Amino acid sequence: MFKTRLLSGIILVIIALATIIPGGIVLYATLLAISLIGMQELYKAMKVREKGFCTLELAGYAGAICYYLSLLVGGELPQMALMLALVLIMGVYVFTYPKFHADQIMAAMFGIVYVAVMLSYIYKTRCLPDGGWLVGLIFLSSWGSDTCAYCVGMLIGKHKMAPVLSPKKSVEGGVGGVVGAALLGALYAVVIAGWNGSDTHTPLMYAVICAVGALISMVGDLAASAIKRNKEIKDYGTLIPGHGGILDRFDSVIFTAPFIYFLSTVLL
Protein backbone atom coordinates (compact mmCIF):
# COMPACT_ATOMS: atom_id res chain seq x y z
CA MET A 1 0.00 0.00 0.00
CA PHE A 2 2.81 2.41 0.92
CA LYS A 3 4.67 1.68 -2.34
CA THR A 4 1.48 2.22 -4.35
CA ARG A 5 0.77 5.49 -2.56
CA LEU A 6 4.37 6.67 -3.03
CA LEU A 7 4.41 5.79 -6.73
CA SER A 8 1.07 7.53 -7.29
CA GLY A 9 2.38 10.58 -5.42
CA ILE A 10 5.47 10.75 -7.63
CA ILE A 11 3.34 10.49 -10.77
CA LEU A 12 1.07 13.26 -9.47
CA VAL A 13 4.06 15.54 -8.89
CA ILE A 14 5.33 14.84 -12.40
CA ILE A 15 1.92 15.62 -13.90
CA ALA A 16 1.68 18.79 -11.80
CA LEU A 17 5.09 19.98 -13.02
CA ALA A 18 4.26 19.04 -16.63
CA THR A 19 1.16 21.24 -16.55
CA ILE A 20 2.27 24.08 -14.26
CA ILE A 21 5.60 24.81 -15.98
CA PRO A 22 4.08 25.51 -19.42
CA GLY A 23 0.95 27.01 -17.86
CA GLY A 24 -1.50 28.53 -20.33
CA ILE A 25 -3.97 26.29 -22.09
CA VAL A 26 -2.25 23.11 -20.85
CA LEU A 27 -2.82 23.99 -17.18
CA TYR A 28 -6.26 25.45 -17.97
CA ALA A 29 -7.49 22.29 -19.72
CA THR A 30 -6.00 20.03 -17.02
CA LEU A 31 -7.72 21.94 -14.22
CA LEU A 32 -11.04 21.91 -16.06
CA ALA A 33 -10.81 18.13 -16.45
CA ILE A 34 -9.80 17.67 -12.79
CA SER A 35 -12.67 19.94 -11.72
CA LEU A 36 -15.27 17.94 -13.67
CA ILE A 37 -13.96 14.64 -12.28
CA GLY A 38 -13.94 16.07 -8.75
CA MET A 39 -17.48 17.35 -9.18
CA GLN A 40 -18.60 13.92 -10.34
CA GLU A 41 -17.11 12.38 -7.20
CA LEU A 42 -18.83 14.94 -5.00
CA TYR A 43 -22.15 14.56 -6.80
CA LYS A 44 -22.07 10.80 -6.27
CA ALA A 45 -21.29 11.29 -2.57
CA MET A 46 -23.99 13.94 -2.13
CA LYS A 47 -26.58 11.88 -4.05
CA VAL A 48 -26.97 14.42 -6.83
CA ARG A 49 -26.23 11.46 -9.06
CA GLU A 50 -28.03 8.29 -8.00
CA LYS A 51 -28.65 6.17 -11.10
CA GLY A 52 -26.53 7.36 -14.02
CA PHE A 53 -26.37 10.87 -15.42
CA CYS A 54 -29.24 13.22 -14.67
CA THR A 55 -30.20 16.70 -15.82
CA LEU A 56 -29.18 18.29 -12.52
CA GLU A 57 -25.71 16.78 -12.71
CA LEU A 58 -25.32 17.93 -16.31
CA ALA A 59 -26.44 21.42 -15.33
CA GLY A 60 -23.67 21.49 -12.72
CA TYR A 61 -21.05 20.48 -15.29
CA ALA A 62 -22.39 23.06 -17.74
CA GLY A 63 -22.13 25.73 -15.05
CA ALA A 64 -18.52 24.77 -14.31
CA ILE A 65 -17.60 24.85 -18.01
CA CYS A 66 -19.24 28.27 -18.40
CA TYR A 67 -17.24 29.54 -15.43
CA TYR A 68 -13.96 28.25 -16.88
CA LEU A 69 -14.72 29.77 -20.28
CA SER A 70 -15.39 33.10 -18.57
CA LEU A 71 -11.90 33.01 -17.04
CA LEU A 72 -10.44 33.44 -20.52
CA VAL A 73 -12.17 36.81 -20.78
CA GLY A 74 -11.91 37.93 -17.15
CA GLY A 75 -13.48 41.09 -15.75
CA GLU A 76 -16.96 40.60 -14.33
CA LEU A 77 -17.69 37.63 -16.57
CA PRO A 78 -16.73 34.90 -14.03
CA GLN A 79 -19.26 36.35 -11.53
CA MET A 80 -21.87 36.45 -14.27
CA ALA A 81 -21.07 32.83 -15.16
CA LEU A 82 -21.73 31.77 -11.57
CA MET A 83 -25.06 33.58 -11.58
CA LEU A 84 -25.91 31.84 -14.85
CA ALA A 85 -24.97 28.50 -13.30
CA LEU A 86 -27.30 29.18 -10.37
CA VAL A 87 -30.15 30.11 -12.73
CA LEU A 88 -29.50 26.97 -14.79
CA ILE A 89 -29.57 24.71 -11.73
CA MET A 90 -32.69 26.39 -10.33
CA GLY A 91 -34.28 26.09 -13.77
CA VAL A 92 -33.75 22.33 -13.66
CA TYR A 93 -35.22 22.33 -10.15
CA VAL A 94 -38.45 24.14 -11.03
CA PHE A 95 -39.09 22.66 -14.47
CA THR A 96 -38.57 19.05 -13.34
CA TYR A 97 -40.24 19.48 -9.93
CA PRO A 98 -40.64 17.35 -7.82
CA LYS A 99 -37.87 15.14 -9.29
CA PHE A 100 -35.09 16.72 -7.21
CA HIS A 101 -34.97 17.77 -3.58
CA ALA A 102 -33.67 21.08 -2.26
CA ASP A 103 -30.57 19.45 -0.70
CA GLN A 104 -29.61 18.04 -4.10
CA ILE A 105 -29.99 21.48 -5.68
CA MET A 106 -27.75 23.07 -3.05
CA ALA A 107 -25.20 20.28 -3.47
CA ALA A 108 -25.14 20.83 -7.23
CA MET A 109 -24.29 24.53 -6.83
CA PHE A 110 -21.91 23.80 -3.97
CA GLY A 111 -19.98 21.44 -6.26
CA ILE A 112 -19.33 24.23 -8.75
CA VAL A 113 -17.97 26.60 -6.10
CA TYR A 114 -16.21 24.05 -3.89
CA VAL A 115 -14.44 22.21 -6.70
CA ALA A 116 -14.38 24.15 -9.98
CA VAL A 117 -14.08 27.71 -8.68
CA MET A 118 -11.63 26.93 -5.88
CA LEU A 119 -9.35 24.85 -8.12
CA SER A 120 -9.38 27.55 -10.81
CA TYR A 121 -7.24 29.68 -8.50
CA ILE A 122 -4.29 27.47 -9.40
CA TYR A 123 -4.66 28.78 -12.95
CA LYS A 124 -5.27 32.33 -11.73
CA THR A 125 -2.17 32.18 -9.54
CA ARG A 126 -0.13 30.91 -12.49
CA CYS A 127 -1.34 33.90 -14.52
CA LEU A 128 -0.02 36.42 -11.94
CA PRO A 129 3.30 38.20 -12.54
CA ASP A 130 5.94 35.66 -11.42
CA GLY A 131 3.06 33.18 -11.17
CA GLY A 132 5.32 30.37 -12.32
CA TRP A 133 7.05 30.60 -8.95
CA LEU A 134 4.03 31.53 -6.85
CA VAL A 135 1.93 28.52 -7.90
CA GLY A 136 4.50 26.28 -6.22
CA LEU A 137 3.48 27.76 -2.86
CA ILE A 138 0.02 26.20 -3.26
CA PHE A 139 1.45 22.70 -3.28
CA LEU A 140 4.13 23.36 -0.68
CA SER A 141 1.50 24.62 1.78
CA SER A 142 -0.88 21.73 1.06
CA TRP A 143 0.96 18.58 0.00
CA GLY A 144 4.19 19.72 1.70
CA SER A 145 2.54 20.55 5.00
CA ASP A 146 0.54 17.31 4.85
CA THR A 147 3.76 15.30 4.55
CA CYS A 148 5.42 17.23 7.39
CA ALA A 149 2.34 16.85 9.59
CA TYR A 150 2.26 13.10 8.95
CA CYS A 151 5.95 12.65 9.83
CA VAL A 152 5.81 14.77 13.00
CA GLY A 153 2.53 13.17 14.07
CA MET A 154 3.99 9.68 13.66
CA LEU A 155 7.06 10.63 15.70
CA ILE A 156 5.68 12.68 18.61
CA GLY A 157 1.93 13.03 18.09
CA LYS A 158 -0.01 12.56 21.35
CA HIS A 159 -2.84 15.11 21.53
CA LYS A 160 -5.74 14.51 19.14
CA MET A 161 -6.70 17.46 16.95
CA ALA A 162 -10.17 16.21 15.98
CA PRO A 163 -10.67 12.89 17.80
CA VAL A 164 -14.12 12.12 16.40
CA LEU A 165 -13.58 13.35 12.86
CA SER A 166 -9.98 12.26 12.25
CA PRO A 167 -8.50 10.27 15.17
CA LYS A 168 -5.06 9.92 13.56
CA LYS A 169 -4.40 13.67 13.29
CA SER A 170 -2.61 15.25 16.23
CA VAL A 171 -1.99 18.80 17.44
CA GLU A 172 1.74 18.11 17.26
CA GLY A 173 1.35 16.99 13.67
CA GLY A 174 -0.61 20.13 12.85
CA VAL A 175 2.09 22.36 14.33
CA GLY A 176 4.72 20.35 12.47
CA GLY A 177 2.80 20.82 9.24
CA VAL A 178 2.66 24.60 9.64
CA VAL A 179 6.31 24.92 10.66
CA GLY A 180 7.38 22.47 7.96
CA ALA A 181 5.46 24.38 5.29
CA ALA A 182 7.06 27.65 6.43
CA LEU A 183 10.53 26.09 6.22
CA LEU A 184 9.77 24.61 2.82
CA GLY A 185 8.58 28.00 1.60
CA ALA A 186 11.73 29.74 2.84
CA LEU A 187 13.95 27.04 1.29
CA TYR A 188 12.01 27.30 -1.97
CA ALA A 189 12.64 31.06 -2.08
CA VAL A 190 16.37 30.51 -1.55
CA VAL A 191 16.56 27.83 -4.26
CA ILE A 192 14.78 29.91 -6.94
CA ALA A 193 16.45 33.21 -6.00
CA GLY A 194 18.89 32.89 -8.89
CA TRP A 195 16.03 32.84 -11.41
CA ASN A 196 13.40 34.90 -9.61
CA GLY A 197 14.60 38.48 -9.63
CA SER A 198 11.73 40.02 -7.66
CA ASP A 199 12.90 41.83 -4.50
CA THR A 200 9.64 41.10 -2.65
CA HIS A 201 9.88 37.31 -3.07
CA THR A 202 11.96 36.84 0.06
CA PRO A 203 12.30 33.69 2.18
CA LEU A 204 10.36 35.44 4.97
CA MET A 205 7.42 36.30 2.71
CA TYR A 206 7.31 32.80 1.26
CA ALA A 207 7.49 31.32 4.77
CA VAL A 208 4.58 33.49 5.96
CA ILE A 209 2.44 32.65 2.93
CA CYS A 210 3.12 28.91 3.24
CA ALA A 211 2.42 28.93 6.99
CA VAL A 212 -0.97 30.59 6.46
CA GLY A 213 -1.66 28.24 3.56
CA ALA A 214 -0.84 25.25 5.76
CA LEU A 215 -3.37 26.38 8.37
CA ILE A 216 -6.03 26.73 5.68
CA SER A 217 -5.11 23.37 4.17
CA MET A 218 -5.88 21.61 7.47
CA VAL A 219 -9.41 22.99 7.34
CA GLY A 220 -9.78 21.75 3.78
CA ASP A 221 -8.53 18.29 4.69
CA LEU A 222 -10.84 17.99 7.69
CA ALA A 223 -13.81 19.42 5.75
CA ALA A 224 -13.45 16.73 3.09
CA SER A 225 -13.23 14.10 5.84
CA ALA A 226 -16.38 15.47 7.48
CA ILE A 227 -18.35 15.13 4.25
CA LYS A 228 -17.16 11.54 3.81
CA ARG A 229 -18.11 10.66 7.37
CA ASN A 230 -21.55 12.24 6.95
CA LYS A 231 -22.08 10.22 3.78
CA GLU A 232 -20.46 7.07 5.26
CA ILE A 233 -17.89 6.57 2.50
CA LYS A 234 -14.17 5.82 2.84
CA ASP A 235 -12.95 7.57 -0.31
CA TYR A 236 -14.51 9.81 -2.95
CA GLY A 237 -13.23 7.60 -5.76
CA THR A 238 -10.57 5.13 -6.94
CA LEU A 239 -8.91 7.11 -9.72
CA ILE A 240 -5.56 7.55 -7.90
CA PRO A 241 -4.22 4.23 -6.51
CA GLY A 242 -3.34 4.49 -2.84
CA HIS A 243 -4.97 7.90 -2.49
CA GLY A 244 -8.59 7.50 -3.61
CA GLY A 245 -10.26 10.02 -5.87
CA ILE A 246 -9.44 13.53 -7.03
CA LEU A 247 -11.09 15.06 -3.96
CA ASP A 248 -9.15 12.76 -1.65
CA ARG A 249 -5.85 14.08 -3.02
CA PHE A 250 -6.85 17.69 -3.75
CA ASP A 251 -8.97 18.35 -0.64
CA SER A 252 -6.37 20.64 0.94
CA VAL A 253 -5.31 22.18 -2.40
CA ILE A 254 -8.93 23.24 -2.99
CA PHE A 255 -8.86 25.41 0.12
CA THR A 256 -5.26 26.57 -0.18
CA ALA A 257 -5.24 27.78 -3.80
CA PRO A 258 -7.54 30.84 -3.37
CA PHE A 259 -5.72 32.02 -0.25
CA ILE A 260 -2.28 31.70 -1.84
CA TYR A 261 -3.61 33.74 -4.75
CA PHE A 262 -4.94 36.53 -2.53
CA LEU A 263 -1.95 36.52 -0.18
CA SER A 264 0.36 36.77 -3.19
CA THR A 265 -1.51 39.75 -4.61
CA VAL A 266 -1.52 41.53 -1.23
CA LEU A 267 1.94 40.72 0.14
CA LEU A 268 4.10 40.48 -2.97
CSV table of C-alpha atoms in Angstrom, one decimal:
chain,number,residue,atom,x,y,z
A,1,MET,CA,0.0,0.0,0.0
A,2,PHE,CA,2.8,2.4,0.9
A,3,LYS,CA,4.7,1.7,-2.3
A,4,THR,CA,1.5,2.2,-4.4
A,5,ARG,CA,0.8,5.5,-2.6
A,6,LEU,CA,4.4,6.7,-3.0
A,7,LEU,CA,4.4,5.8,-6.7
A,8,SER,CA,1.1,7.5,-7.3
A,9,GLY,CA,2.4,10.6,-5.4
A,10,ILE,CA,5.5,10.7,-7.6
A,11,ILE,CA,3.3,10.5,-10.8
A,12,LEU,CA,1.1,13.3,-9.5
A,13,VAL,CA,4.1,15.5,-8.9
A,14,ILE,CA,5.3,14.8,-12.4
A,15,ILE,CA,1.9,15.6,-13.9
A,16,ALA,CA,1.7,18.8,-11.8
A,17,LEU,CA,5.1,20.0,-13.0
A,18,ALA,CA,4.3,19.0,-16.6
A,19,THR,CA,1.2,21.2,-16.6
A,20,ILE,CA,2.3,24.1,-14.3
A,21,ILE,CA,5.6,24.8,-16.0
A,22,PRO,CA,4.1,25.5,-19.4
A,23,GLY,CA,1.0,27.0,-17.9
A,24,GLY,CA,-1.5,28.5,-20.3
A,25,ILE,CA,-4.0,26.3,-22.1
A,26,VAL,CA,-2.2,23.1,-20.8
A,27,LEU,CA,-2.8,24.0,-17.2
A,28,TYR,CA,-6.3,25.5,-18.0
A,29,ALA,CA,-7.5,22.3,-19.7
A,30,THR,CA,-6.0,20.0,-17.0
A,31,LEU,CA,-7.7,21.9,-14.2
A,32,LEU,CA,-11.0,21.9,-16.1
A,33,ALA,CA,-10.8,18.1,-16.5
A,34,ILE,CA,-9.8,17.7,-12.8
A,35,SER,CA,-12.7,19.9,-11.7
A,36,LEU,CA,-15.3,17.9,-13.7
A,37,ILE,CA,-14.0,14.6,-12.3
A,38,GLY,CA,-13.9,16.1,-8.7
A,39,MET,CA,-17.5,17.3,-9.2
A,40,GLN,CA,-18.6,13.9,-10.3
A,41,GLU,CA,-17.1,12.4,-7.2
A,42,LEU,CA,-18.8,14.9,-5.0
A,43,TYR,CA,-22.1,14.6,-6.8
A,44,LYS,CA,-22.1,10.8,-6.3
A,45,ALA,CA,-21.3,11.3,-2.6
A,46,MET,CA,-24.0,13.9,-2.1
A,47,LYS,CA,-26.6,11.9,-4.0
A,48,VAL,CA,-27.0,14.4,-6.8
A,49,ARG,CA,-26.2,11.5,-9.1
A,50,GLU,CA,-28.0,8.3,-8.0
A,51,LYS,CA,-28.7,6.2,-11.1
A,52,GLY,CA,-26.5,7.4,-14.0
A,53,PHE,CA,-26.4,10.9,-15.4
A,54,CYS,CA,-29.2,13.2,-14.7
A,55,THR,CA,-30.2,16.7,-15.8
A,56,LEU,CA,-29.2,18.3,-12.5
A,57,GLU,CA,-25.7,16.8,-12.7
A,58,LEU,CA,-25.3,17.9,-16.3
A,59,ALA,CA,-26.4,21.4,-15.3
A,60,GLY,CA,-23.7,21.5,-12.7
A,61,TYR,CA,-21.1,20.5,-15.3
A,62,ALA,CA,-22.4,23.1,-17.7
A,63,GLY,CA,-22.1,25.7,-15.0
A,64,ALA,CA,-18.5,24.8,-14.3
A,65,ILE,CA,-17.6,24.9,-18.0
A,66,CYS,CA,-19.2,28.3,-18.4
A,67,TYR,CA,-17.2,29.5,-15.4
A,68,TYR,CA,-14.0,28.3,-16.9
A,69,LEU,CA,-14.7,29.8,-20.3
A,70,SER,CA,-15.4,33.1,-18.6
A,71,LEU,CA,-11.9,33.0,-17.0
A,72,LEU,CA,-10.4,33.4,-20.5
A,73,VAL,CA,-12.2,36.8,-20.8
A,74,GLY,CA,-11.9,37.9,-17.2
A,75,GLY,CA,-13.5,41.1,-15.8
A,76,GLU,CA,-17.0,40.6,-14.3
A,77,LEU,CA,-17.7,37.6,-16.6
A,78,PRO,CA,-16.7,34.9,-14.0
A,79,GLN,CA,-19.3,36.3,-11.5
A,80,MET,CA,-21.9,36.5,-14.3
A,81,ALA,CA,-21.1,32.8,-15.2
A,82,LEU,CA,-21.7,31.8,-11.6
A,83,MET,CA,-25.1,33.6,-11.6
A,84,LEU,CA,-25.9,31.8,-14.8
A,85,ALA,CA,-25.0,28.5,-13.3
A,86,LEU,CA,-27.3,29.2,-10.4
A,87,VAL,CA,-30.1,30.1,-12.7
A,88,LEU,CA,-29.5,27.0,-14.8
A,89,ILE,CA,-29.6,24.7,-11.7
A,90,MET,CA,-32.7,26.4,-10.3
A,91,GLY,CA,-34.3,26.1,-13.8
A,92,VAL,CA,-33.8,22.3,-13.7
A,93,TYR,CA,-35.2,22.3,-10.2
A,94,VAL,CA,-38.4,24.1,-11.0
A,95,PHE,CA,-39.1,22.7,-14.5
A,96,THR,CA,-38.6,19.1,-13.3
A,97,TYR,CA,-40.2,19.5,-9.9
A,98,PRO,CA,-40.6,17.4,-7.8
A,99,LYS,CA,-37.9,15.1,-9.3
A,100,PHE,CA,-35.1,16.7,-7.2
A,101,HIS,CA,-35.0,17.8,-3.6
A,102,ALA,CA,-33.7,21.1,-2.3
A,103,ASP,CA,-30.6,19.4,-0.7
A,104,GLN,CA,-29.6,18.0,-4.1
A,105,ILE,CA,-30.0,21.5,-5.7
A,106,MET,CA,-27.8,23.1,-3.0
A,107,ALA,CA,-25.2,20.3,-3.5
A,108,ALA,CA,-25.1,20.8,-7.2
A,109,MET,CA,-24.3,24.5,-6.8
A,110,PHE,CA,-21.9,23.8,-4.0
A,111,GLY,CA,-20.0,21.4,-6.3
A,112,ILE,CA,-19.3,24.2,-8.8
A,113,VAL,CA,-18.0,26.6,-6.1
A,114,TYR,CA,-16.2,24.1,-3.9
A,115,VAL,CA,-14.4,22.2,-6.7
A,116,ALA,CA,-14.4,24.2,-10.0
A,117,VAL,CA,-14.1,27.7,-8.7
A,118,MET,CA,-11.6,26.9,-5.9
A,119,LEU,CA,-9.3,24.8,-8.1
A,120,SER,CA,-9.4,27.5,-10.8
A,121,TYR,CA,-7.2,29.7,-8.5
A,122,ILE,CA,-4.3,27.5,-9.4
A,123,TYR,CA,-4.7,28.8,-13.0
A,124,LYS,CA,-5.3,32.3,-11.7
A,125,THR,CA,-2.2,32.2,-9.5
A,126,ARG,CA,-0.1,30.9,-12.5
A,127,CYS,CA,-1.3,33.9,-14.5
A,128,LEU,CA,0.0,36.4,-11.9
A,129,PRO,CA,3.3,38.2,-12.5
A,130,ASP,CA,5.9,35.7,-11.4
A,131,GLY,CA,3.1,33.2,-11.2
A,132,GLY,CA,5.3,30.4,-12.3
A,133,TRP,CA,7.0,30.6,-9.0
A,134,LEU,CA,4.0,31.5,-6.8
A,135,VAL,CA,1.9,28.5,-7.9
A,136,GLY,CA,4.5,26.3,-6.2
A,137,LEU,CA,3.5,27.8,-2.9
A,138,ILE,CA,0.0,26.2,-3.3
A,139,PHE,CA,1.5,22.7,-3.3
A,140,LEU,CA,4.1,23.4,-0.7
A,141,SER,CA,1.5,24.6,1.8
A,142,SER,CA,-0.9,21.7,1.1
A,143,TRP,CA,1.0,18.6,0.0
A,144,GLY,CA,4.2,19.7,1.7
A,145,SER,CA,2.5,20.5,5.0
A,146,ASP,CA,0.5,17.3,4.8
A,147,THR,CA,3.8,15.3,4.6
A,148,CYS,CA,5.4,17.2,7.4
A,149,ALA,CA,2.3,16.8,9.6
A,150,TYR,CA,2.3,13.1,8.9
A,151,CYS,CA,5.9,12.6,9.8
A,152,VAL,CA,5.8,14.8,13.0
A,153,GLY,CA,2.5,13.2,14.1
A,154,MET,CA,4.0,9.7,13.7
A,155,LEU,CA,7.1,10.6,15.7
A,156,ILE,CA,5.7,12.7,18.6
A,157,GLY,CA,1.9,13.0,18.1
A,158,LYS,CA,0.0,12.6,21.3
A,159,HIS,CA,-2.8,15.1,21.5
A,160,LYS,CA,-5.7,14.5,19.1
A,161,MET,CA,-6.7,17.5,17.0
A,162,ALA,CA,-10.2,16.2,16.0
A,163,PRO,CA,-10.7,12.9,17.8
A,164,VAL,CA,-14.1,12.1,16.4
A,165,LEU,CA,-13.6,13.3,12.9
A,166,SER,CA,-10.0,12.3,12.3
A,167,PRO,CA,-8.5,10.3,15.2
A,168,LYS,CA,-5.1,9.9,13.6
A,169,LYS,CA,-4.4,13.7,13.3
A,170,SER,CA,-2.6,15.3,16.2
A,171,VAL,CA,-2.0,18.8,17.4
A,172,GLU,CA,1.7,18.1,17.3
A,173,GLY,CA,1.3,17.0,13.7
A,174,GLY,CA,-0.6,20.1,12.8
A,175,VAL,CA,2.1,22.4,14.3
A,176,GLY,CA,4.7,20.3,12.5
A,177,GLY,CA,2.8,20.8,9.2
A,178,VAL,CA,2.7,24.6,9.6
A,179,VAL,CA,6.3,24.9,10.7
A,180,GLY,CA,7.4,22.5,8.0
A,181,ALA,CA,5.5,24.4,5.3
A,182,ALA,CA,7.1,27.7,6.4
A,183,LEU,CA,10.5,26.1,6.2
A,184,LEU,CA,9.8,24.6,2.8
A,185,GLY,CA,8.6,28.0,1.6
A,186,ALA,CA,11.7,29.7,2.8
A,187,LEU,CA,13.9,27.0,1.3
A,188,TYR,CA,12.0,27.3,-2.0
A,189,ALA,CA,12.6,31.1,-2.1
A,190,VAL,CA,16.4,30.5,-1.5
A,191,VAL,CA,16.6,27.8,-4.3
A,192,ILE,CA,14.8,29.9,-6.9
A,193,ALA,CA,16.5,33.2,-6.0
A,194,GLY,CA,18.9,32.9,-8.9
A,195,TRP,CA,16.0,32.8,-11.4
A,196,ASN,CA,13.4,34.9,-9.6
A,197,GLY,CA,14.6,38.5,-9.6
A,198,SER,CA,11.7,40.0,-7.7
A,199,ASP,CA,12.9,41.8,-4.5
A,200,THR,CA,9.6,41.1,-2.7
A,201,HIS,CA,9.9,37.3,-3.1
A,202,THR,CA,12.0,36.8,0.1
A,203,PRO,CA,12.3,33.7,2.2
A,204,LEU,CA,10.4,35.4,5.0
A,205,MET,CA,7.4,36.3,2.7
A,206,TYR,CA,7.3,32.8,1.3
A,207,ALA,CA,7.5,31.3,4.8
A,208,VAL,CA,4.6,33.5,6.0
A,209,ILE,CA,2.4,32.7,2.9
A,210,CYS,CA,3.1,28.9,3.2
A,211,ALA,CA,2.4,28.9,7.0
A,212,VAL,CA,-1.0,30.6,6.5
A,213,GLY,CA,-1.7,28.2,3.6
A,214,ALA,CA,-0.8,25.3,5.8
A,215,LEU,CA,-3.4,26.4,8.4
A,216,ILE,CA,-6.0,26.7,5.7
A,217,SER,CA,-5.1,23.4,4.2
A,218,MET,CA,-5.9,21.6,7.5
A,219,VAL,CA,-9.4,23.0,7.3
A,220,GLY,CA,-9.8,21.7,3.8
A,221,ASP,CA,-8.5,18.3,4.7
A,222,LEU,CA,-10.8,18.0,7.7
A,223,ALA,CA,-13.8,19.4,5.8
A,224,ALA,CA,-13.5,16.7,3.1
A,225,SER,CA,-13.2,14.1,5.8
A,226,ALA,CA,-16.4,15.5,7.5
A,227,ILE,CA,-18.4,15.1,4.2
A,228,LYS,CA,-17.2,11.5,3.8
A,229,ARG,CA,-18.1,10.7,7.4
A,230,ASN,CA,-21.6,12.2,6.9
A,231,LYS,CA,-22.1,10.2,3.8
A,232,GLU,CA,-20.5,7.1,5.3
A,233,ILE,CA,-17.9,6.6,2.5
A,234,LYS,CA,-14.2,5.8,2.8
A,235,ASP,CA,-13.0,7.6,-0.3
A,236,TYR,CA,-14.5,9.8,-2.9
A,237,GLY,CA,-13.2,7.6,-5.8
A,238,THR,CA,-10.6,5.1,-6.9
A,239,LEU,CA,-8.9,7.1,-9.7
A,240,ILE,CA,-5.6,7.6,-7.9
A,241,PRO,CA,-4.2,4.2,-6.5
A,242,GLY,CA,-3.3,4.5,-2.8
A,243,HIS,CA,-5.0,7.9,-2.5
A,244,GLY,CA,-8.6,7.5,-3.6
A,245,GLY,CA,-10.3,10.0,-5.9
A,246,ILE,CA,-9.4,13.5,-7.0
A,247,LEU,CA,-11.1,15.1,-4.0
A,248,ASP,CA,-9.1,12.8,-1.6
A,249,ARG,CA,-5.9,14.1,-3.0
A,250,PHE,CA,-6.9,17.7,-3.7
A,251,ASP,CA,-9.0,18.3,-0.6
A,252,SER,CA,-6.4,20.6,0.9
A,253,VAL,CA,-5.3,22.2,-2.4
A,254,ILE,CA,-8.9,23.2,-3.0
A,255,PHE,CA,-8.9,25.4,0.1
A,256,THR,CA,-5.3,26.6,-0.2
A,257,ALA,CA,-5.2,27.8,-3.8
A,258,PRO,CA,-7.5,30.8,-3.4
A,259,PHE,CA,-5.7,32.0,-0.3
A,260,ILE,CA,-2.3,31.7,-1.8
A,261,TYR,CA,-3.6,33.7,-4.8
A,262,PHE,CA,-4.9,36.5,-2.5
A,263,LEU,CA,-1.9,36.5,-0.2
A,264,SER,CA,0.4,36.8,-3.2
A,265,THR,CA,-1.5,39.7,-4.6
A,266,VAL,CA,-1.5,41.5,-1.2
A,267,LEU,CA,1.9,40.7,0.1
A,268,LEU,CA,4.1,40.5,-3.0
